[in-house]
PDB file of C-alpha atoms and ligand atoms in Angstrom:
ATOM      1  CA  MET A   1      12.889 -45.398  19.193  1.00 79.00           C
ATOM      2  CA  ASN A   2       9.315 -45.117  18.444  1.00 88.00           C
ATOM      3  CA  THR A   3       7.685 -41.846  19.705  1.00 92.00           C
ATOM      4  CA  LEU A   4       4.372 -42.328  21.591  1.00 95.00           C
ATOM      5  CA  VAL A   5       2.635 -39.265  23.017  1.00 96.00           C
ATOM      6  CA  PHE A   6       0.741 -39.602  26.291  1.00 96.00           C
ATOM      7  CA  ALA A   7      -1.933 -36.977  26.238  1.00 95.00           C
ATOM      8  CA  SER A   8      -1.474 -35.510  29.577  1.00 93.00           C
ATOM      9  CA  ASN A   9       0.674 -33.036  31.762  1.00 87.00           C
ATOM     10  CA  ASN A  10       0.021 -34.703  34.903  1.00 89.00           C
ATOM     11  CA  ALA A  11       3.425 -35.273  36.237  1.00 88.00           C
ATOM     12  CA  HIS A  12       2.650 -38.147  38.457  1.00 83.00           C
ATOM     13  CA  LYS A  13       1.107 -40.019  35.532  1.00 87.00           C
ATOM     14  CA  LEU A  14       3.783 -39.403  33.187  1.00 90.00           C
ATOM     15  CA  GLU A  15       6.374 -40.560  35.661  1.00 87.00           C
ATOM     16  CA  GLU A  16       4.511 -43.743  36.215  1.00 84.00           C
ATOM     17  CA  ILE A  17       4.186 -44.576  32.366  1.00 87.00           C
ATOM     18  CA  HIS A  18       7.920 -43.620  31.823  1.00 85.00           C
ATOM     19  CA  ALA A  19       8.886 -46.089  34.586  1.00 83.00           C
ATOM     20  CA  ILE A  20       7.175 -48.687  32.644  1.00 84.00           C
ATOM     21  CA  LEU A  21       7.611 -48.036  28.914  1.00 86.00           C
ATOM     22  CA  ALA A  22      10.683 -45.784  28.623  1.00 86.00           C
ATOM     23  CA  ASP A  23      13.038 -48.667  27.396  1.00 87.00           C
ATOM     24  CA  LYS A  24      10.701 -49.435  24.502  1.00 86.00           C
ATOM     25  CA  PHE A  25       9.290 -46.079  23.576  1.00 91.00           C
ATOM     26  CA  GLU A  26      10.154 -42.356  23.609  1.00 94.00           C
ATOM     27  CA  ILE A  27       7.226 -41.197  25.709  1.00 94.00           C
ATOM     28  CA  LYS A  28       6.382 -37.581  25.097  1.00 95.00           C
ATOM     29  CA  SER A  29       3.800 -35.291  27.144  1.00 95.00           C
ATOM     30  CA  LEU A  30       1.561 -32.761  25.498  1.00 96.00           C
ATOM     31  CA  LYS A  31       3.997 -29.943  26.705  1.00 95.00           C
ATOM     32  CA  GLU A  32       6.787 -31.837  25.006  1.00 96.00           C
ATOM     33  CA  ILE A  33       5.225 -31.855  21.595  1.00 96.00           C
ATOM     34  CA  GLY A  34       4.137 -28.237  22.011  1.00 96.00           C
ATOM     35  CA  CYS A  35       0.453 -28.916  22.510  1.00 95.00           C
ATOM     36  CA  ASN A  36      -0.610 -26.184  24.818  1.00 93.00           C
ATOM     37  CA  VAL A  37      -4.424 -26.469  24.740  1.00 92.00           C
ATOM     38  CA  ASP A  38      -6.759 -27.832  27.058  1.00 90.00           C
ATOM     39  CA  ILE A  39      -8.208 -30.613  25.123  1.00 92.00           C
ATOM     40  CA  PRO A  40     -12.028 -30.641  25.612  1.00 89.00           C
ATOM     41  CA  GLU A  41     -13.545 -33.630  27.171  1.00 90.00           C
ATOM     42  CA  THR A  42     -17.187 -33.324  26.217  1.00 94.00           C
ATOM     43  CA  GLY A  43     -17.976 -37.179  26.017  1.00 95.00           C
ATOM     44  CA  ALA A  44     -20.696 -39.103  27.941  1.00 96.00           C
ATOM     45  CA  THR A  45     -18.206 -42.009  28.730  1.00 97.00           C
ATOM     46  CA  PHE A  46     -14.653 -42.358  30.008  1.00 98.00           C
ATOM     47  CA  ARG A  47     -13.907 -44.161  26.638  1.00 97.00           C
ATOM     48  CA  GLU A  48     -15.209 -41.097  24.467  1.00 97.00           C
ATOM     49  CA  ASN A  49     -13.117 -38.807  26.608  1.00 97.00           C
ATOM     50  CA  ALA A  50     -10.040 -40.550  26.365  1.00 97.00           C
ATOM     51  CA  MET A  51     -10.403 -41.120  22.649  1.00 97.00           C
ATOM     52  CA  GLN A  52     -11.308 -37.535  22.200  1.00 96.00           C
ATOM     53  CA  LYS A  53      -7.808 -36.670  23.624  1.00 96.00           C
ATOM     54  CA  ALA A  54      -5.849 -39.123  21.624  1.00 96.00           C
ATOM     55  CA  HIS A  55      -7.652 -38.073  18.324  1.00 96.00           C
ATOM     56  CA  TYR A  56      -6.810 -34.506  19.023  1.00 96.00           C
ATOM     57  CA  VAL A  57      -3.000 -35.346  18.995  1.00 95.00           C
ATOM     58  CA  LYS A  58      -3.263 -37.598  15.935  1.00 95.00           C
ATOM     59  CA  GLU A  59      -5.161 -34.901  14.001  1.00 95.00           C
ATOM     60  CA  HIS A  60      -3.033 -32.012  14.964  1.00 95.00           C
ATOM     61  CA  PHE A  61       0.430 -33.495  15.470  1.00 96.00           C
ATOM     62  CA  GLY A  62       0.265 -36.799  13.410  1.00 95.00           C
ATOM     63  CA  LEU A  63       1.733 -38.809  16.085  1.00 96.00           C
ATOM     64  CA  ASN A  64       0.922 -42.263  17.843  1.00 96.00           C
ATOM     65  CA  CYS A  65      -0.910 -41.279  20.951  1.00 97.00           C
ATOM     66  CA  PHE A  66      -2.616 -42.509  24.235  1.00 97.00           C
ATOM     67  CA  ALA A  67      -4.849 -40.906  26.679  1.00 97.00           C
ATOM     68  CA  ASP A  68      -6.854 -41.867  29.863  1.00 96.00           C
ATOM     69  CA  ASP A  69      -9.837 -40.759  31.601  1.00 97.00           C
ATOM     70  CA  SER A  70     -10.903 -41.893  35.057  1.00 96.00           C
ATOM     71  CA  GLY A  71     -13.454 -41.612  37.616  1.00 97.00           C
ATOM     72  CA  LEU A  72     -15.853 -42.839  40.465  1.00 98.00           C
ATOM     73  CA  GLN A  73     -18.926 -44.684  39.721  1.00 98.00           C
ATOM     74  CA  VAL A  74     -21.580 -45.357  42.519  1.00 98.00           C
ATOM     75  CA  GLU A  75     -24.034 -47.788  42.312  1.00 98.00           C
ATOM     76  CA  ALA A  76     -26.827 -46.165  44.258  1.00 98.00           C
ATOM     77  CA  LEU A  77     -26.462 -43.016  42.013  1.00 98.00           C
ATOM     78  CA  GLY A  78     -26.705 -44.957  38.782  1.00 98.00           C
ATOM     79  CA  GLY A  79     -23.024 -44.555  38.041  1.00 98.00           C
ATOM     80  CA  GLN A  80     -22.655 -41.040  38.982  1.00 97.00           C
ATOM     81  CA  PRO A  81     -20.379 -38.751  39.230  1.00 98.00           C
ATOM     82  CA  GLY A  82     -18.596 -40.859  36.520  1.00 98.00           C
ATOM     83  CA  VAL A  83     -17.274 -38.614  33.664  1.00 97.00           C
ATOM     84  CA  TYR A  84     -18.251 -35.639  36.074  1.00 96.00           C
ATOM     85  CA  SER A  85     -15.934 -36.885  39.157  1.00 97.00           C
ATOM     86  CA  ALA A  86     -13.371 -34.183  38.904  1.00 94.00           C
ATOM     87  CA  ARG A  87     -16.162 -31.178  38.671  1.00 93.00           C
ATOM     88  CA  TYR A  88     -18.902 -32.804  40.829  1.00 95.00           C
ATOM     89  CA  ALA A  89     -19.360 -30.121  43.414  1.00 94.00           C
ATOM     90  CA  ALA A  90     -19.116 -27.472  40.800  1.00 91.00           C
ATOM     91  CA  MET A  91     -21.793 -28.892  39.193  1.00 90.00           C
ATOM     92  CA  HIS A  92     -24.069 -28.661  42.122  1.00 88.00           C
ATOM     93  CA  GLY A  93     -23.590 -25.171  42.739  1.00 83.00           C
ATOM     94  CA  HIS A  94     -20.739 -25.471  45.465  1.00 79.00           C
ATOM     95  CA  ARG A  95     -17.408 -23.570  45.261  1.00 73.00           C
ATOM     96  CA  ASP A  96     -14.258 -25.566  45.471  1.00 64.00           C
ATOM     97  CA  GLU A  97     -13.721 -24.758  49.253  1.00 68.00           C
ATOM     98  CA  PRO A  98     -11.758 -25.599  51.152  1.00 72.00           C
ATOM     99  CA  THR A  99     -10.359 -27.615  48.315  1.00 85.00           C
ATOM    100  CA  LYS A 100     -11.963 -29.175  45.159  1.00 92.00           C
ATOM    101  CA  ASP A 101     -11.568 -32.601  46.397  1.00 94.00           C
ATOM    102  CA  GLU A 102     -13.045 -31.944  49.863  1.00 95.00           C
ATOM    103  CA  ALA A 103     -15.882 -30.161  48.093  1.00 94.00           C
ATOM    104  CA  ASN A 104     -16.418 -33.138  45.891  1.00 96.00           C
ATOM    105  CA  MET A 105     -16.496 -35.566  48.662  1.00 97.00           C
ATOM    106  CA  ASP A 106     -18.745 -33.531  50.778  1.00 96.00           C
ATOM    107  CA  VAL A 107     -21.388 -33.331  47.877  1.00 96.00           C
ATOM    108  CA  LEU A 108     -21.252 -37.137  47.275  1.00 97.00           C
ATOM    109  CA  LEU A 109     -21.705 -37.915  51.047  1.00 97.00           C
ATOM    110  CA  GLU A 110     -24.762 -35.590  51.364  1.00 96.00           C
ATOM    111  CA  LYS A 111     -26.370 -37.280  48.309  1.00 96.00           C
ATOM    112  CA  LEU A 112     -25.613 -40.718  49.551  1.00 98.00           C
ATOM    113  CA  ALA A 113     -27.196 -40.026  53.088  1.00 97.00           C
ATOM    114  CA  ALA A 114     -30.440 -40.295  51.421  1.00 97.00           C
ATOM    115  CA  PHE A 115     -29.767 -43.907  50.242  1.00 98.00           C
ATOM    116  CA  PRO A 116     -29.569 -47.233  52.281  1.00 97.00           C
ATOM    117  CA  SER A 117     -26.127 -48.461  52.809  1.00 96.00           C
ATOM    118  CA  ASP A 118     -24.766 -52.096  53.841  1.00 97.00           C
ATOM    119  CA  ASP A 119     -22.374 -52.659  56.707  1.00 96.00           C
ATOM    120  CA  ILE A 120     -19.544 -50.836  55.135  1.00 97.00           C
ATOM    121  CA  GLY A 121     -21.334 -48.300  52.923  1.00 98.00           C
ATOM    122  CA  TRP A 122     -22.322 -47.743  49.196  1.00 98.00           C
ATOM    123  CA  LYS A 123     -21.016 -49.966  46.564  1.00 98.00           C
ATOM    124  CA  ALA A 124     -18.828 -47.931  44.094  1.00 98.00           C
ATOM    125  CA  SER A 125     -15.813 -48.574  41.660  1.00 98.00           C
ATOM    126  CA  PHE A 126     -13.114 -46.471  40.292  1.00 98.00           C
ATOM    127  CA  ARG A 127     -12.742 -46.890  36.487  1.00 98.00           C
ATOM    128  CA  THR A 128      -9.961 -45.762  34.007  1.00 97.00           C
ATOM    129  CA  CYS A 129     -10.104 -46.112  30.280  1.00 98.00           C
ATOM    130  CA  ILE A 130      -6.857 -45.881  28.161  1.00 98.00           C
ATOM    131  CA  ALA A 131      -7.383 -45.205  24.420  1.00 98.00           C
ATOM    132  CA  LEU A 132      -4.649 -45.855  22.159  1.00 98.00           C
ATOM    133  CA  LEU A 133      -4.287 -44.883  18.680  1.00 97.00           C
ATOM    134  CA  TYR A 134      -1.399 -46.878  17.142  1.00 95.00           C
ATOM    135  CA  GLU A 135      -0.605 -46.906  13.516  1.00 93.00           C
ATOM    136  CA  GLY A 136      -4.178 -45.875  12.540  1.00 91.00           C
ATOM    137  CA  GLU A 137      -5.878 -48.382  14.768  1.00 96.00           C
ATOM    138  CA  ALA A 138      -7.806 -47.834  18.004  1.00 97.00           C
ATOM    139  CA  HIS A 139      -7.270 -49.852  21.027  1.00 98.00           C
ATOM    140  CA  TYR A 140      -8.938 -49.609  24.609  1.00 98.00           C
ATOM    141  CA  PHE A 141      -7.692 -50.676  27.886  1.00 98.00           C
ATOM    142  CA  ASP A 142     -10.063 -50.621  30.948  1.00 98.00           C
ATOM    143  CA  GLY A 143      -9.065 -51.038  34.499  1.00 97.00           C
ATOM    144  CA  ILE A 144     -11.690 -51.322  37.499  1.00 98.00           C
ATOM    145  CA  VAL A 145     -11.287 -51.424  41.201  1.00 98.00           C
ATOM    146  CA  GLU A 146     -14.557 -52.420  43.133  1.00 98.00           C
ATOM    147  CA  GLY A 147     -15.231 -51.281  46.677  1.00 98.00           C
ATOM    148  CA  HIS A 148     -17.282 -49.002  48.982  1.00 98.00           C
ATOM    149  CA  ILE A 149     -17.655 -45.410  49.613  1.00 98.00           C
ATOM    150  CA  ILE A 150     -17.787 -45.081  53.517  1.00 98.00           C
ATOM    151  CA  PRO A 151     -19.574 -42.238  55.386  1.00 98.00           C
ATOM    152  CA  GLU A 152     -16.608 -40.523  56.898  1.00 97.00           C
ATOM    153  CA  LYS A 153     -13.095 -39.384  55.466  1.00 98.00           C
ATOM    154  CA  ARG A 154     -10.131 -41.456  56.638  1.00 98.00           C
ATOM    155  CA  GLY A 155      -6.504 -41.123  55.723  1.00 97.00           C
ATOM    156  CA  THR A 156      -4.253 -38.439  54.285  1.00 95.00           C
ATOM    157  CA  GLY A 157      -2.714 -40.117  51.233  1.00 92.00           C
ATOM    158  CA  GLY A 158      -3.685 -40.125  47.507  1.00 89.00           C
ATOM    159  CA  PHE A 159      -6.097 -37.526  45.963  1.00 92.00           C
ATOM    160  CA  GLY A 160      -9.593 -37.037  44.994  1.00 95.00           C
ATOM    161  CA  TYR A 161     -12.323 -39.374  46.559  1.00 97.00           C
ATOM    162  CA  ASP A 162      -9.372 -41.619  48.284  1.00 96.00           C
ATOM    163  CA  PRO A 163     -10.267 -40.826  51.843  1.00 98.00           C
ATOM    164  CA  ILE A 164     -13.746 -42.204  51.261  1.00 98.00           C
ATOM    165  CA  PHE A 165     -13.213 -45.162  49.085  1.00 98.00           C
ATOM    166  CA  VAL A 166     -12.374 -48.648  50.581  1.00 98.00           C
ATOM    167  CA  PRO A 167     -11.342 -51.190  47.954  1.00 98.00           C
ATOM    168  CA  GLU A 168     -12.750 -54.652  48.226  1.00 98.00           C
ATOM    169  CA  GLY A 169     -10.734 -57.149  50.233  1.00 97.00           C
ATOM    170  CA  TYR A 170      -9.408 -54.260  52.618  1.00 98.00           C
ATOM    171  CA  THR A 171     -10.643 -52.431  55.539  1.00 98.00           C
ATOM    172  CA  GLN A 172      -8.567 -49.208  55.014  1.00 98.00           C
ATOM    173  CA  THR A 173      -9.303 -46.480  52.429  1.00 98.00           C
ATOM    174  CA  PHE A 174      -7.095 -45.881  49.514  1.00 96.00           C
ATOM    175  CA  ALA A 175      -5.913 -42.512  51.344  1.00 96.00           C
ATOM    176  CA  GLU A 176      -4.895 -44.895  54.306  1.00 98.00           C
ATOM    177  CA  LEU A 177      -3.327 -47.808  52.408  1.00 96.00           C
ATOM    178  CA  GLY A 178      -0.669 -45.706  50.806  1.00 90.00           C
ATOM    179  CA  ASN A 179       0.735 -45.453  47.327  1.00 86.00           C
ATOM    180  CA  ASP A 180       2.697 -48.690  47.280  1.00 87.00           C
ATOM    181  CA  ILE A 181      -0.556 -50.720  47.725  1.00 93.00           C
ATOM    182  CA  LYS A 182      -2.831 -48.292  45.872  1.00 92.00           C
ATOM    183  CA  ASN A 183      -0.468 -48.245  42.737  1.00 87.00           C
ATOM    184  CA  ASN A 184      -0.546 -52.117  42.783  1.00 91.00           C
ATOM    185  CA  ILE A 185      -4.425 -52.655  42.747  1.00 95.00           C
ATOM    186  CA  SER A 186      -5.800 -49.504  41.413  1.00 94.00           C
ATOM    187  CA  HIS A 187      -7.901 -48.821  38.220  1.00 96.00           C
ATOM    188  CA  ARG A 188      -5.285 -46.815  36.702  1.00 93.00           C
ATOM    189  CA  ALA A 189      -2.611 -49.392  37.441  1.00 92.00           C
ATOM    190  CA  ARG A 190      -4.659 -52.233  35.962  1.00 95.00           C
ATOM    191  CA  ALA A 191      -5.439 -50.103  32.787  1.00 96.00           C
ATOM    192  CA  VAL A 192      -1.774 -49.271  32.488  1.00 93.00           C
ATOM    193  CA  ALA A 193      -0.660 -53.085  32.818  1.00 93.00           C
ATOM    194  CA  GLN A 194      -2.853 -53.890  29.765  1.00 96.00           C
ATOM    195  CA  LEU A 195      -1.462 -51.160  27.744  1.00 95.00           C
ATOM    196  CA  ALA A 196       2.151 -51.947  28.624  1.00 92.00           C
ATOM    197  CA  ALA A 197       1.595 -55.699  27.741  1.00 93.00           C
ATOM    198  CA  PHE A 198       0.260 -54.695  24.452  1.00 95.00           C
ATOM    199  CA  LEU A 199       2.951 -52.204  23.666  1.00 92.00           C
ATOM    200  CA  ARG A 200       5.587 -54.723  24.617  1.00 87.00           C
ATOM    201  CA  ASN A 201       4.139 -57.185  22.307  1.00 88.00           C
ATOM    202  CA  VAL A 202       3.842 -54.453  19.447  1.00 82.00           C
ATOM    203  CA  SER A 203       7.495 -53.578  19.759  1.00 72.00           C
ATOM    204  CA  ILE A 204       8.744 -57.228  19.783  1.00 76.00           C
ATOM    205  CA  ASN A 205       6.753 -57.917  16.615  1.00 76.00           C
ATOM    206  CA  GLU A 206       8.277 -54.824  14.868  1.00 74.00           C
ATOM    207  CA  LYS A 207      11.972 -55.882  15.623  1.00 63.00           C
TER     208      LYS A 207
HETATM  209  P1  LIG B 301      -8.798 -38.223  35.768  1.00 91.27           P
HETATM  210  O1  LIG B 301      -9.368 -38.536  34.499  1.00 91.27           O
HETATM  211  O2  LIG B 301      -7.758 -39.189  36.041  1.00 91.27           O
HETATM  212  O3  LIG B 301      -8.128 -36.828  35.946  1.00 91.27           O
HETATM  213  O4  LIG B 301      -9.812 -38.425  37.008  1.00 91.27           O
HETATM  214  C1  LIG B 301     -10.853 -37.502  37.076  1.00 91.27           C
HETATM  215  C2  LIG B 301     -11.422 -37.446  38.450  1.00 91.27           C
HETATM  216  O5  LIG B 301     -11.729 -38.678  38.944  1.00 91.27           O
HETATM  217  C3  LIG B 301     -10.303 -36.929  39.613  1.00 91.27           C
HETATM  218  O6  LIG B 301     -10.222 -35.464  39.374  1.00 91.27           O
HETATM  219  C4  LIG B 301     -10.876 -37.459  41.011  1.00 91.27           C
HETATM  220  O7  LIG B 301     -11.879 -36.799  41.230  1.00 91.27           O
HETATM  221  C5  LIG B 301     -11.209 -38.856  40.297  1.00 91.27           C
HETATM  222  N1  LIG B 301     -10.444 -39.919  40.401  1.00 91.27           N
HETATM  223  C6  LIG B 301      -9.696 -40.534  39.440  1.00 91.27           C
HETATM  224  N2  LIG B 301      -8.986 -41.322  40.010  1.00 91.27           N
HETATM  225  C7  LIG B 301      -8.884 -41.301  41.180  1.00 91.27           C
HETATM  226  C8  LIG B 301      -8.139 -42.028  42.289  1.00 91.27           C
HETATM  227  O8  LIG B 301      -7.383 -42.837  42.190  1.00 91.27           O
HETATM  228  N3  LIG B 301      -8.601 -41.740  43.489  1.00 91.27           N
HETATM  229  C9  LIG B 301      -9.468 -40.893  43.856  1.00 91.27           C
HETATM  230  N4  LIG B 301     -10.064 -40.048  43.040  1.00 91.27           N
HETATM  231  C10 LIG B 301      -9.903 -40.283  41.685  1.00 91.27           C
END
């Protein structure tokens, strides 16, 4: 079976990819190929960051590889926090307390308080870019979910900015909707579905 590296050590993401692709590809994590470096993500876009990770694996291990990068983009903030979503509070001098996710949401809401909102909140979208390097060719798969940031945190599920994000067409936050619904409509699910469709096609044509 064809080996394909997913340049991640995130157990949840690896499990999701395994469930979709394990019948066609031998999916390996960074740890499984002996890559123990924290691959730098210094790009200005999700696409650059995802490709940086895929390139690193190709260069150092010579294997077909894909990587993802995601984040939240808020319209009133010109697309911020974007590629800085994971470290937004730290960049504004806040310590990761009580948790990194809480601190990130607090900083974002503090900033947004200065901007006018519509009757739901502030327009925003979650985005994922997956970069695939397959047989020397680069391919990109983008997933987007539009919605709003609301002024107060609601719900206990998910992670990151989920308690303050209400996807379009829903009244509950990602943290209230639960994993079953979130995993059907999320930015990541949409990007992964495109990647899976592409790879299924590749594996049919290679037979
Ligand atoms: P990553 O590239 O998937 O690690 O995502 C980077 C950061 O974006 C995370 O640390 C979160 O702050 C934020 N983020 C990405 N996806 C989600 C999501 O589905 N819900 C909430 N926050 C997210």
